Short mmCIF file of C-alpha atoms in Angstrom, two decimals:
data_model
loop_
_atom_site.label_atom_id
_atom_site.label_comp_id
_atom_site.label_asym_id
_atom_site.label_seq_id
_atom_site.Cartn_x
_atom_site.Cartn_y
_atom_site.Cartn_z
CA MET A 18 17.44 -208.27 -28.23
CA ARG A 19 15.03 -210.04 -25.88
CA GLN A 20 13.70 -212.04 -28.84
CA HIS A 21 17.24 -213.14 -29.72
CA LEU A 22 17.89 -214.12 -26.13
CA SER A 23 14.64 -216.09 -26.01
CA VAL A 24 15.78 -218.11 -29.05
CA LEU A 25 19.06 -218.86 -27.31
CA MET A 26 17.15 -219.86 -24.19
CA LEU A 27 14.97 -222.15 -26.27
CA ALA A 28 17.99 -224.35 -27.03
CA ALA A 29 19.24 -224.08 -23.46
CA ARG A 30 15.89 -224.99 -21.92
CA SER A 31 15.58 -228.03 -24.18
CA THR A 32 19.00 -229.45 -23.37
CA ILE A 33 20.59 -227.92 -20.29
CA TYR A 34 19.58 -230.62 -17.78
CA LYS A 35 20.52 -233.43 -20.15
CA ILE A 36 23.90 -231.83 -20.80
CA LEU A 37 24.57 -231.20 -17.12
CA GLY A 38 23.60 -234.83 -16.43
CA LEU A 39 25.95 -236.03 -19.15
CA PHE A 40 28.78 -233.87 -17.79
CA ALA A 41 28.20 -235.12 -14.25
CA PHE A 42 28.03 -238.75 -15.35
CA THR A 43 31.21 -238.37 -17.44
CA ALA A 44 33.08 -236.70 -14.60
CA VAL A 45 32.04 -239.36 -12.09
CA ALA A 46 32.86 -242.21 -14.49
CA GLU A 47 36.29 -240.82 -15.37
CA CYS A 48 37.18 -240.07 -11.75
CA ALA A 49 36.02 -243.54 -10.66
CA LEU A 50 38.00 -245.29 -13.40
CA PHE A 51 41.11 -243.31 -12.58
CA TYR A 52 40.68 -243.88 -8.84
CA PHE A 53 40.39 -247.66 -9.29
CA ALA A 54 43.43 -247.71 -11.57
CA LEU A 55 45.34 -245.62 -9.05
CA GLN A 56 44.39 -247.93 -6.18
CA LYS A 57 45.63 -250.86 -8.27
CA THR A 58 48.95 -249.22 -9.01
CA LEU A 59 49.43 -248.19 -5.37
CA GLY A 60 49.11 -251.83 -4.35
CA GLY A 61 51.27 -253.20 -7.17
CA GLU A 62 53.78 -252.00 -9.72
CA PRO A 63 53.81 -248.20 -9.91
CA LEU A 64 52.80 -246.64 -13.23
CA ALA A 65 53.73 -243.24 -14.57
CA LEU A 66 50.93 -240.66 -14.68
CA GLU A 67 50.58 -240.84 -18.47
CA GLN A 68 50.43 -244.64 -18.34
CA LEU A 69 47.82 -244.53 -15.60
CA MET A 70 45.71 -242.14 -17.68
CA SER A 71 45.83 -244.65 -20.57
CA GLU A 72 45.12 -247.61 -18.27
CA SER A 73 42.08 -245.94 -16.75
CA ARG A 74 40.39 -245.55 -20.20
CA ILE A 75 39.51 -241.90 -19.60
CA ALA A 76 39.94 -241.14 -23.31
CA LEU A 77 37.38 -243.81 -24.19
CA VAL A 78 34.79 -242.43 -21.76
CA CYS A 79 35.53 -238.94 -23.05
CA GLY A 80 34.95 -240.12 -26.65
CA VAL A 81 31.62 -241.80 -25.87
CA SER A 82 30.49 -238.78 -23.88
CA PHE A 83 31.53 -236.48 -26.73
CA LEU A 84 29.46 -238.47 -29.24
CA LEU A 85 26.45 -238.30 -26.92
CA LEU A 86 26.91 -234.53 -26.63
CA CYS A 87 27.04 -234.27 -30.44
CA ALA A 88 23.81 -236.27 -30.73
CA LEU A 89 22.09 -234.23 -28.05
CA LEU A 90 22.96 -230.88 -29.61
CA SER A 91 22.31 -231.98 -33.20
CA LEU A 92 18.87 -233.32 -32.40
CA THR A 93 17.81 -230.08 -30.69
CA GLY A 94 15.58 -228.32 -33.16
CA CYS A 95 15.01 -231.45 -35.23
CA GLU A 96 11.48 -232.52 -36.01
CA ILE A 97 11.66 -235.90 -34.33
CA GLY A 98 9.26 -235.42 -31.42
CA GLY A 99 6.12 -235.48 -33.58
CA SER A 100 6.06 -231.71 -33.98
CA LYS A 101 6.78 -229.53 -37.01
CA LEU A 102 8.91 -226.88 -35.33
CA ARG A 103 9.49 -225.01 -38.58
CA TYR A 104 5.87 -223.84 -38.59
CA THR A 105 6.63 -221.88 -35.44
CA LEU A 106 10.24 -220.97 -36.20
CA GLN A 107 9.27 -219.44 -39.54
CA ARG A 108 6.70 -217.20 -37.88
CA LEU A 109 8.93 -215.67 -35.21
CA SER A 110 10.05 -212.08 -35.11
CA VAL A 111 13.63 -213.23 -35.74
CA GLY A 112 14.59 -215.03 -38.95
CA GLU A 113 15.35 -218.73 -39.04
CA ILE A 114 18.98 -218.10 -40.00
CA THR A 115 19.33 -215.94 -36.90
CA ILE A 116 17.94 -218.85 -34.91
CA VAL A 117 20.54 -221.18 -36.47
CA PHE A 118 23.22 -218.62 -35.55
CA TRP A 119 22.18 -218.44 -31.89
CA TRP A 120 21.87 -222.21 -31.63
CA ALA A 121 25.35 -222.53 -33.13
CA VAL A 122 26.61 -220.09 -30.48
CA TYR A 123 24.99 -222.22 -27.79
CA ASN A 124 26.47 -225.40 -29.26
CA VAL A 125 29.95 -223.87 -29.42
CA ALA A 126 29.62 -222.87 -25.75
CA CYS A 127 28.61 -226.45 -24.85
CA PHE A 128 31.53 -228.00 -26.74
CA PHE A 129 33.89 -225.47 -25.16
CA LEU A 130 32.58 -226.36 -21.70
CA PHE A 131 33.02 -230.04 -22.52
CA TRP A 132 36.68 -229.37 -23.35
CA ALA A 133 37.13 -227.20 -20.25
CA LEU A 134 35.51 -229.85 -18.05
CA HIS A 135 37.98 -232.44 -19.27
CA VAL A 136 40.94 -230.17 -18.73
CA VAL A 137 39.78 -229.63 -15.14
CA ILE A 138 39.17 -233.36 -14.61
CA VAL A 139 42.57 -234.49 -15.89
CA LEU A 140 44.35 -231.75 -13.94
CA LEU A 141 42.55 -232.70 -10.73
CA LEU A 142 43.27 -236.38 -11.31
CA SER A 143 46.92 -235.53 -11.97
CA ARG A 144 47.04 -233.65 -8.68
CA LEU A 145 45.49 -236.67 -6.97
CA TYR A 146 48.16 -238.90 -8.52
CA VAL A 147 50.96 -236.65 -7.28
CA ALA A 148 49.45 -236.52 -3.80
CA ARG A 149 48.90 -240.28 -3.50
CA MET A 150 52.05 -241.66 -5.10
CA ASP A 151 55.27 -242.30 -3.26
CA THR A 152 57.59 -239.28 -3.52
CA ALA A 153 60.17 -241.55 -5.16
CA TYR A 154 57.99 -241.71 -8.28
CA VAL A 155 56.83 -238.09 -8.55
CA SER A 156 58.52 -234.74 -8.96
CA GLY A 157 57.57 -231.16 -9.71
CA GLN A 158 57.72 -232.03 -13.42
CA THR A 159 55.47 -235.12 -13.32
CA ILE A 160 52.27 -233.43 -14.53
CA LEU A 161 54.06 -231.33 -17.14
CA LEU A 162 55.86 -234.34 -18.56
CA ALA A 163 52.66 -236.43 -18.63
CA PHE A 164 50.99 -233.73 -20.74
CA TYR A 165 53.89 -233.90 -23.19
CA ARG A 166 54.11 -237.70 -23.35
CA ASN A 167 50.43 -238.71 -23.46
CA ASN A 168 48.77 -237.92 -26.80
CA PHE A 169 45.28 -237.53 -25.31
CA LEU A 170 46.46 -235.24 -22.51
CA HIS A 171 48.62 -233.25 -24.87
CA SER A 172 45.83 -232.76 -27.39
CA LEU A 173 43.51 -231.71 -24.59
CA LEU A 174 45.96 -229.16 -23.20
CA PRO A 175 48.70 -228.65 -25.81
CA LEU A 176 50.83 -226.35 -23.60
CA ALA A 177 53.11 -224.47 -26.02
CA GLU A 178 51.84 -226.01 -29.25
CA THR A 179 49.79 -223.19 -30.73
CA SER A 180 48.69 -225.10 -33.84
CA ARG A 181 46.94 -227.69 -31.63
CA TYR A 182 45.05 -224.93 -29.78
CA ILE A 183 43.95 -223.50 -33.12
CA ARG A 184 42.93 -226.97 -34.34
CA ASN A 185 40.90 -227.53 -31.16
CA ALA A 186 39.25 -224.11 -31.51
CA ILE A 187 38.34 -224.94 -35.11
CA PHE A 188 36.93 -228.28 -33.98
CA VAL A 189 34.74 -226.60 -31.37
CA LEU A 190 33.55 -223.95 -33.82
CA SER A 191 32.91 -226.46 -36.63
CA LEU A 192 31.05 -228.87 -34.37
CA GLY A 193 28.80 -226.10 -33.03
CA ILE A 194 27.91 -224.80 -36.48
CA SER A 195 27.45 -228.26 -38.03
CA ALA A 196 25.16 -229.39 -35.21
CA ALA A 197 22.95 -226.30 -35.68
CA CYS A 198 22.90 -226.77 -39.48
CA PHE A 199 21.96 -230.43 -39.10
CA ALA A 200 18.69 -229.49 -37.38
CA TYR A 201 18.02 -226.72 -39.91
CA ARG A 202 18.44 -229.09 -42.86
CA GLN A 203 16.47 -231.86 -41.14
CA ARG A 204 13.51 -229.48 -40.72
CA ARG A 205 13.57 -229.11 -44.50
CA GLY A 206 13.66 -232.83 -45.10
CA GLU A 207 17.28 -232.74 -46.25
CA LYS A 208 19.90 -235.24 -45.15
CA VAL A 209 23.17 -233.59 -44.21
CA PHE A 210 25.47 -235.74 -42.14
CA ALA A 211 28.37 -233.32 -41.78
CA ILE A 212 28.09 -233.46 -38.00
CA VAL A 213 28.39 -237.26 -38.06
CA VAL A 214 31.51 -237.15 -40.24
CA LEU A 215 32.98 -234.34 -38.15
CA ALA A 216 32.28 -236.11 -34.86
CA MET A 217 33.95 -239.30 -36.12
CA LEU A 218 36.90 -237.28 -37.39
CA VAL A 219 37.35 -235.69 -33.97
CA VAL A 220 37.00 -239.00 -32.11
CA VAL A 221 39.50 -240.79 -34.34
CA TYR A 222 42.10 -238.06 -34.81
CA PHE A 223 41.82 -235.96 -31.64
CA SER A 224 44.72 -237.65 -29.83
CA LYS A 225 47.87 -236.83 -31.76
CA ALA A 226 51.51 -236.72 -30.74
CA MET A 227 53.11 -233.34 -30.17
CA GLY A 228 54.84 -231.49 -32.97
CA ASN A 229 52.44 -232.63 -35.63
CA PHE A 230 51.81 -229.33 -37.39
CA GLY A 231 50.96 -230.92 -40.75
CA SER A 232 48.29 -233.11 -39.19
CA ASP A 233 46.83 -230.16 -37.26
CA LEU A 234 46.65 -228.11 -40.42
CA LEU A 235 45.09 -230.91 -42.43
CA LEU A 236 42.50 -231.69 -39.73
CA SER A 237 41.64 -228.00 -39.36
CA LEU A 238 41.12 -227.59 -43.08
CA THR A 239 39.06 -230.80 -43.25
CA ALA A 240 36.87 -229.64 -40.36
CA LEU A 241 36.33 -226.28 -42.05
CA GLY A 242 35.50 -228.02 -45.33
CA ILE A 243 32.94 -230.27 -43.64
CA THR A 244 31.41 -227.24 -41.93
CA GLY A 245 31.20 -225.54 -45.30
CA SER A 246 29.30 -228.51 -46.67
CA ALA A 247 26.97 -228.41 -43.64
CA ILE A 248 26.19 -224.77 -44.35
CA GLY A 249 25.76 -225.70 -47.99
CA ILE A 250 28.16 -223.18 -49.53
CA TRP A 251 29.70 -225.76 -51.87
CA LYS A 252 26.36 -226.27 -53.54
CA GLY A 253 26.00 -222.55 -54.00
CA ARG A 254 22.78 -222.34 -52.03
CA GLY A 255 23.90 -221.45 -48.51
CA LEU A 256 21.25 -221.07 -45.87
CA GLU A 257 18.29 -219.30 -47.36
CA ASP A 258 15.79 -217.50 -45.22
CA GLU A 259 12.40 -218.55 -46.48
CA SER A 260 10.02 -216.52 -44.36
CA MET B 14 -8.63 -208.87 -45.18
CA ILE B 15 -6.70 -211.81 -46.60
CA GLU B 16 -6.96 -211.81 -50.37
CA ILE B 17 -5.96 -214.86 -52.35
CA LYS B 18 -5.67 -214.14 -56.05
CA ASN B 19 -5.18 -216.80 -58.67
CA VAL B 20 -3.01 -219.01 -56.47
CA SER B 21 -1.69 -222.23 -57.99
CA LYS B 22 0.63 -224.76 -56.50
CA TYR B 23 2.28 -227.79 -58.06
CA PHE B 24 4.08 -230.62 -56.30
CA GLY B 25 6.33 -232.02 -59.01
CA GLY B 26 3.92 -232.36 -61.90
CA LYS B 27 0.86 -232.74 -59.70
CA ARG B 28 -1.44 -229.76 -59.35
CA ALA B 29 -2.43 -229.18 -55.72
CA LEU B 30 -4.08 -225.76 -56.10
CA ASP B 31 -5.62 -224.51 -59.31
CA ALA B 32 -6.05 -220.74 -59.63
CA VAL B 33 -7.66 -220.34 -56.22
CA SER B 34 -9.14 -216.93 -55.52
CA LEU B 35 -10.74 -216.06 -52.20
CA ALA B 36 -11.26 -213.19 -49.79
CA LEU B 37 -11.32 -213.67 -46.03
CA PRO B 38 -12.58 -210.52 -44.32
CA GLN B 39 -12.02 -209.96 -40.60
CA GLY B 40 -14.53 -211.22 -38.09
CA GLN B 41 -15.71 -214.43 -39.76
CA ILE B 42 -15.57 -218.07 -38.75
CA VAL B 43 -15.00 -219.88 -42.01
CA GLY B 44 -15.09 -223.62 -42.54
CA LEU B 45 -12.82 -225.05 -45.23
CA PHE B 46 -14.06 -228.44 -46.37
CA GLY B 47 -12.84 -231.00 -48.83
CA GLU B 48 -11.83 -234.62 -49.25
CA ASN B 49 -8.37 -235.88 -48.36
CA GLY B 50 -5.89 -234.39 -50.82
CA ALA B 51 -8.33 -231.71 -51.96
CA GLY B 52 -5.84 -228.92 -51.18
CA LYS B 53 -7.02 -227.61 -47.79
CA THR B 54 -3.68 -227.94 -46.04
CA THR B 55 -1.77 -226.71 -49.09
CA LEU B 56 -3.93 -223.59 -49.25
CA ILE B 57 -3.36 -222.82 -45.57
CA LYS B 58 0.38 -223.39 -45.91
CA CYS B 59 0.50 -221.08 -48.92
CA ILE B 60 -1.29 -218.36 -46.93
CA LEU B 61 1.29 -218.72 -44.15
CA GLY B 62 4.17 -218.62 -46.64
CA TYR B 63 5.38 -222.14 -45.82
CA LEU B 64 5.08 -223.14 -49.46
CA ARG B 65 6.08 -221.29 -52.59
CA PHE B 66 3.23 -220.70 -55.05
CA SER B 67 2.27 -218.74 -58.10
CA GLY B 68 -0.33 -216.01 -57.72
CA GLU B 69 -0.76 -213.48 -54.95
CA ILE B 70 -1.75 -213.61 -51.29
CA THR B 71 -2.02 -210.34 -49.40
CA LEU B 72 -2.99 -209.23 -45.94
CA ASP B 73 -4.67 -205.82 -46.03
CA GLY B 74 -2.97 -205.21 -49.37
CA ALA B 75 0.56 -206.18 -48.27
CA PRO B 76 2.27 -209.48 -49.03
CA ILE B 77 2.56 -211.79 -46.04
CA SER B 78 6.10 -211.58 -44.67
CA ARG B 79 7.82 -211.52 -41.29
CA LYS B 80 6.58 -207.95 -40.88
CA ASN B 81 2.93 -208.96 -40.66
CA ILE B 82 3.06 -212.72 -40.03
CA ALA B 83 2.24 -212.13 -36.33
CA ARG B 84 -1.27 -211.20 -37.47
CA LEU B 85 -1.70 -214.84 -38.51
CA SER B 86 -1.57 -217.83 -36.20
CA PHE B 87 -1.64 -221.50 -37.05
CA ALA B 88 -2.89 -224.62 -35.30
CA THR B 89 -2.28 -227.96 -36.95
CA SER B 90 -2.78 -231.58 -36.04
CA GLU B 91 0.88 -232.03 -37.05
CA HIS B 92 1.65 -229.74 -34.08
CA SER B 93 4.09 -226.87 -34.11
CA PHE B 94 5.14 -226.53 -30.46
CA PHE B 95 8.44 -227.50 -28.85
CA PRO B 96 8.01 -231.00 -27.41
CA ASN B 97 10.77 -230.65 -24.81
CA LEU B 98 9.33 -227.50 -23.26
CA ASP B 99 6.42 -227.21 -20.85
CA ALA B 100 3.40 -224.94 -21.21
CA THR B 101 4.84 -222.16 -19.05
CA ALA B 102 8.05 -222.04 -21.10
CA HIS B 103 5.94 -221.79 -24.25
CA LYS B 104 3.97 -218.90 -22.79
CA GLU B 105 7.16 -217.02 -21.90
CA PHE B 106 8.65 -217.68 -25.34
CA TYR B 107 5.53 -216.65 -27.26
CA GLU B 108 5.18 -213.48 -25.19
CA GLN B 109 8.59 -212.40 -26.46
CA HIS B 110 7.75 -212.96 -30.12
CA PHE B 111 4.07 -212.06 -30.25
CA PRO B 112 3.55 -208.73 -28.46
CA GLN B 113 -0.24 -209.13 -28.55
CA PHE B 114 -0.07 -212.48 -26.72
CA SER B 115 -3.01 -212.75 -24.32
CA GLU B 116 -1.80 -214.10 -21.01
CA LYS B 117 -5.34 -213.91 -19.64
CA ARG B 118 -6.78 -216.02 -22.43
CA PHE B 119 -3.89 -218.50 -22.11
CA ARG B 120 -4.44 -218.91 -18.37
CA GLY B 121 -8.20 -219.26 -18.81
CA LEU B 122 -7.95 -221.90 -21.53
CA MET B 123 -5.24 -223.85 -19.71
CA GLU B 124 -7.48 -224.00 -16.66
CA PHE B 125 -10.57 -224.86 -18.70
CA PHE B 126 -8.86 -227.83 -20.35
CA GLU B 127 -7.02 -228.71 -17.16
CA LEU B 128 -3.68 -228.95 -18.91
CA PRO B 129 -0.53 -229.33 -16.79
CA LYS B 130 1.69 -226.25 -16.81
CA HIS B 131 4.98 -227.83 -15.83
CA LYS B 132 5.06 -231.01 -17.84
CA ALA B 133 7.02 -231.30 -21.10
CA LEU B 134 4.61 -231.39 -24.02
CA ARG B 135 6.03 -234.64 -25.36
CA HIS B 136 4.41 -236.31 -22.35
CA PHE B 137 0.93 -234.92 -23.16
CA SER B 138 -1.72 -237.22 -24.67
CA THR B 139 -2.64 -236.58 -28.33
CA GLY B 140 -5.84 -234.85 -27.25
CA GLN B 141 -3.96 -232.61 -24.84
CA LYS B 142 -1.38 -231.78 -27.52
CA ASN B 143 -4.18 -230.74 -29.87
CA GLN B 144 -5.75 -228.61 -27.17
CA PHE B 145 -2.47 -226.92 -26.41
CA GLU B 146 -1.77 -226.32 -30.10
CA VAL B 147 -5.13 -224.58 -30.46
CA ILE B 148 -4.64 -222.63 -27.23
CA LEU B 149 -1.34 -221.24 -28.52
CA SER B 150 -2.93 -220.19 -31.78
CA LEU B 151 -5.80 -218.47 -29.99
CA CYS B 152 -3.56 -216.61 -27.56
CA GLN B 153 -1.06 -215.07 -29.97
CA GLY B 154 -3.26 -212.05 -30.53
CA ALA B 155 -3.51 -212.85 -34.24
CA ASP B 156 -6.32 -211.39 -36.35
CA TYR B 157 -6.46 -214.52 -38.49
CA ILE B 158 -6.37 -217.93 -36.85
CA LEU B 159 -5.79 -220.73 -39.34
CA MET B 160 -6.64 -224.20 -38.08
CA ASP B 161 -5.88 -227.37 -39.99
CA GLU B 162 -7.71 -230.40 -38.63
CA PRO B 163 -6.95 -229.20 -35.13
CA PHE B 164 -9.08 -231.75 -33.33
CA ALA B 165 -7.90 -234.98 -34.98
CA GLY B 166 -7.67 -237.40 -32.07
CA ASN B 167 -9.94 -235.54 -29.66
CA ASP B 168 -13.19 -237.07 -28.46
CA VAL B 169 -16.56 -235.63 -29.45
CA PHE B 170 -17.31 -234.05 -26.05
CA ASN B 171 -13.98 -232.36 -26.05
CA ARG B 172 -14.54 -230.95 -29.51
CA GLU B 173 -18.02 -229.76 -28.59
CA ASP B 174 -16.61 -227.93 -25.57
CA PHE B 175 -14.00 -226.35 -27.72
CA TYR B 176 -16.42 -224.98 -30.30
CA LYS B 177 -18.44 -223.38 -27.52
CA VAL B 178 -15.36 -221.85 -25.93
CA LEU B 179 -14.22 -220.63 -29.33
CA LEU B 180 -17.50 -218.83 -29.95
CA GLY B 181 -17.39 -217.35 -26.47
CA ILE B 182 -13.88 -215.94 -26.51
CA LEU B 183 -13.42 -214.70 -30.06
CA GLU B 184 -13.30 -210.94 -30.50
CA PRO B 185 -15.34 -209.45 -33.38
CA SER B 186 -12.12 -208.66 -35.24
CA GLU B 187 -10.80 -212.22 -35.09
CA THR B 188 -11.18 -214.49 -38.08
CA VAL B 189 -10.96 -218.27 -37.93
CA LEU B 190 -10.32 -220.42 -40.99
CA LEU B 191 -11.09 -223.95 -39.86
CA SER B 192 -10.15 -226.84 -42.11
CA THR B 193 -11.91 -230.04 -41.04
CA HIS B 194 -13.80 -233.12 -42.15
CA LEU B 195 -16.31 -232.79 -39.35
CA LEU B 196 -18.97 -230.96 -41.34
CA GLU B 197 -21.99 -231.63 -39.19
CA GLU B 198 -20.13 -230.84 -35.99
CA VAL B 199 -19.01 -227.38 -37.03
CA GLU B 200 -22.13 -226.46 -38.99
CA ASN B 201 -23.59 -224.45 -36.12
CA PHE B 202 -20.36 -222.66 -35.32
CA ILE B 203 -19.27 -221.34 -38.69
CA GLY B 204 -20.62 -218.38 -40.62
CA ARG B 205 -19.34 -219.38 -44.02
CA ALA B 206 -18.39 -222.60 -45.77
CA ILE B 207 -15.80 -222.97 -48.52
CA LEU B 208 -15.57 -226.21 -50.45
CA ILE B 209 -12.39 -227.21 -52.19
CA ARG B 210 -12.00 -230.12 -54.57
CA ARG B 211 -8.96 -231.19 -56.56
CA GLY B 212 -7.33 -227.84 -55.83
CA LYS B 213 -10.29 -225.73 -56.99
CA ILE B 214 -12.81 -223.78 -54.97
CA VAL B 215 -16.09 -225.44 -55.89
CA GLY B 216 -18.36 -223.84 -53.31
CA ASP B 217 -18.46 -220.72 -51.17
CA VAL B 218 -21.61 -220.00 -49.22
CA SER B 219 -22.65 -218.17 -46.08
CA MET B 220 -24.60 -220.15 -43.52
CA LEU B 221 -27.33 -217.50 -43.64
CA GLU B 222 -27.80 -218.16 -47.35
CA LEU B 223 -28.03 -221.86 -46.67
CA GLU B 224 -30.53 -221.31 -43.90
CA ASP B 225 -32.67 -219.15 -46.17
CA SER B 226 -32.65 -221.83 -48.83
CA GLY B 227 -33.71 -224.43 -46.28
CA LYS B 228 -30.66 -226.63 -46.81
CA CYS B 229 -28.19 -227.96 -44.33
CA LEU B 230 -24.45 -227.90 -44.96
CA MET B 231 -24.34 -231.61 -45.79
CA ASP B 232 -27.01 -231.15 -48.46
CA TYR B 233 -25.05 -228.30 -49.95
CA VAL B 234 -21.84 -230.35 -50.00
CA LYS B 235 -23.55 -233.33 -51.60
CA GLU B 236 -25.18 -231.12 -54.18
CA THR B 237 -21.92 -229.39 -55.01
CA TYR B 238 -20.03 -232.67 -55.25
CA HIS B 239 -22.85 -234.25 -57.32
CA TYR B 240 -22.99 -236.99 -54.75
CA LYS B 241 -25.03 -239.99 -55.93
CA ALA B 242 -27.05 -241.24 -53.00
CA ASP B 243 -27.78 -244.59 -54.66
CA ARG B 244 -24.10 -245.28 -55.31
CA VAL B 245 -23.66 -247.56 -52.31
CA SER B 246 -26.87 -249.54 -52.83
CA LYS B 247 -26.00 -250.04 -56.54
CA ALA B 248 -22.53 -251.25 -55.67
CA LEU B 249 -23.90 -253.59 -53.01
CA SER B 250 -26.51 -255.08 -55.30
CA GLU B 251 -23.91 -255.64 -58.01
CA LEU B 252 -21.65 -257.34 -55.53
CA THR B 253 -24.51 -259.49 -54.21
CA ASP B 254 -25.46 -260.57 -57.76
CA GLU B 255 -21.90 -261.55 -58.45
CA GLN B 256 -21.85 -263.70 -55.37
#
């Protein structure tokens, strides 16, 4: 088990500080943008919470940060630093497919944390909005309603919409697996851009209005299909352990 | 003993190895020499199982697989370490996967070459990267250490130091297969020379045999390759006449 853990730690050691830095930068940028937008609305015409979230461009920062996270995780394990990692990975006491599995687990955890971080950020910013706005414009339902009315907020925390939770879970899982497979294929000189397609799909279609079951289903199936192509099952080869 | 029996390897239609047969007993320092594209690297990669081939390669009678791959280590000028990790992280990782890893040897060699322990390897100079690559291969506790042009980019003094250290630290059971162009440099450090040309073994001689016959390694290589000493002067005179 220690060997398996060491493989997991290999990915963590290579990326953890960069990811923490990215998370910190994203959090600071989103909070700052929201704070400035809030200050503006306090001094002028009051905006509803969902409008303020849109005005502050949090979704845009989140999207850019998400793409950077995808790049960071996909490039871990790639042979781009002038070193042929596969020569070492193929000689370890655990198989290379096991390594891909553990790196996928790590990637899934990182994408999950990214989602969780954004839920915490938007909830804290919502609380700040309620605390700073005049009581004439806020009520006990303000935050709840904002999460129903704003597509980005709703897709981030879909409240009672189970299909959106499942879609998000599939996104996280697919992204984690595809990022790990990208590095595996790259080490073999193959070009598999499933993670790129998947990342663009998530960026473009993440924010959806509530009650869109058909879209959730279609996006989930598309994400699973792309992940299948990343693994290589459509070509009938799968991931083969060569050592 | 590593036994290579009738090994052939084709890249597309091009033959890289042609029915190579060799035996590498334990406790030898063997030089593997040949021109660029002769098949040195291909042979080493076949031994390590990085390339598929026809024929048979065994280690003490058993095919080389993940079960016995830890008995082989590999140092290459292409490098096989993790560029984002520092030396200490590598040591900890290798200790998990190679139970015979020699911490004492690692510490000693790191100090001898004055390599930084807490600096990511991507920030090392080419010479330092080569040194670290070789250090890792020497510390894994492998019985067979395969080195492919490990000193490309290191200065002559550095290489000289390394050969001396190598001779000093190797245990009688350790075998080194050293692929290099630097014939005259390694002549005094190897016990056996193997010449490969166009994928075929064209020479295999022990240094004692050479010594007895009064030849140096360069003479033997030239003789084996049917090197024409007057080739350059002929070409020059022809060129001069033309002018």
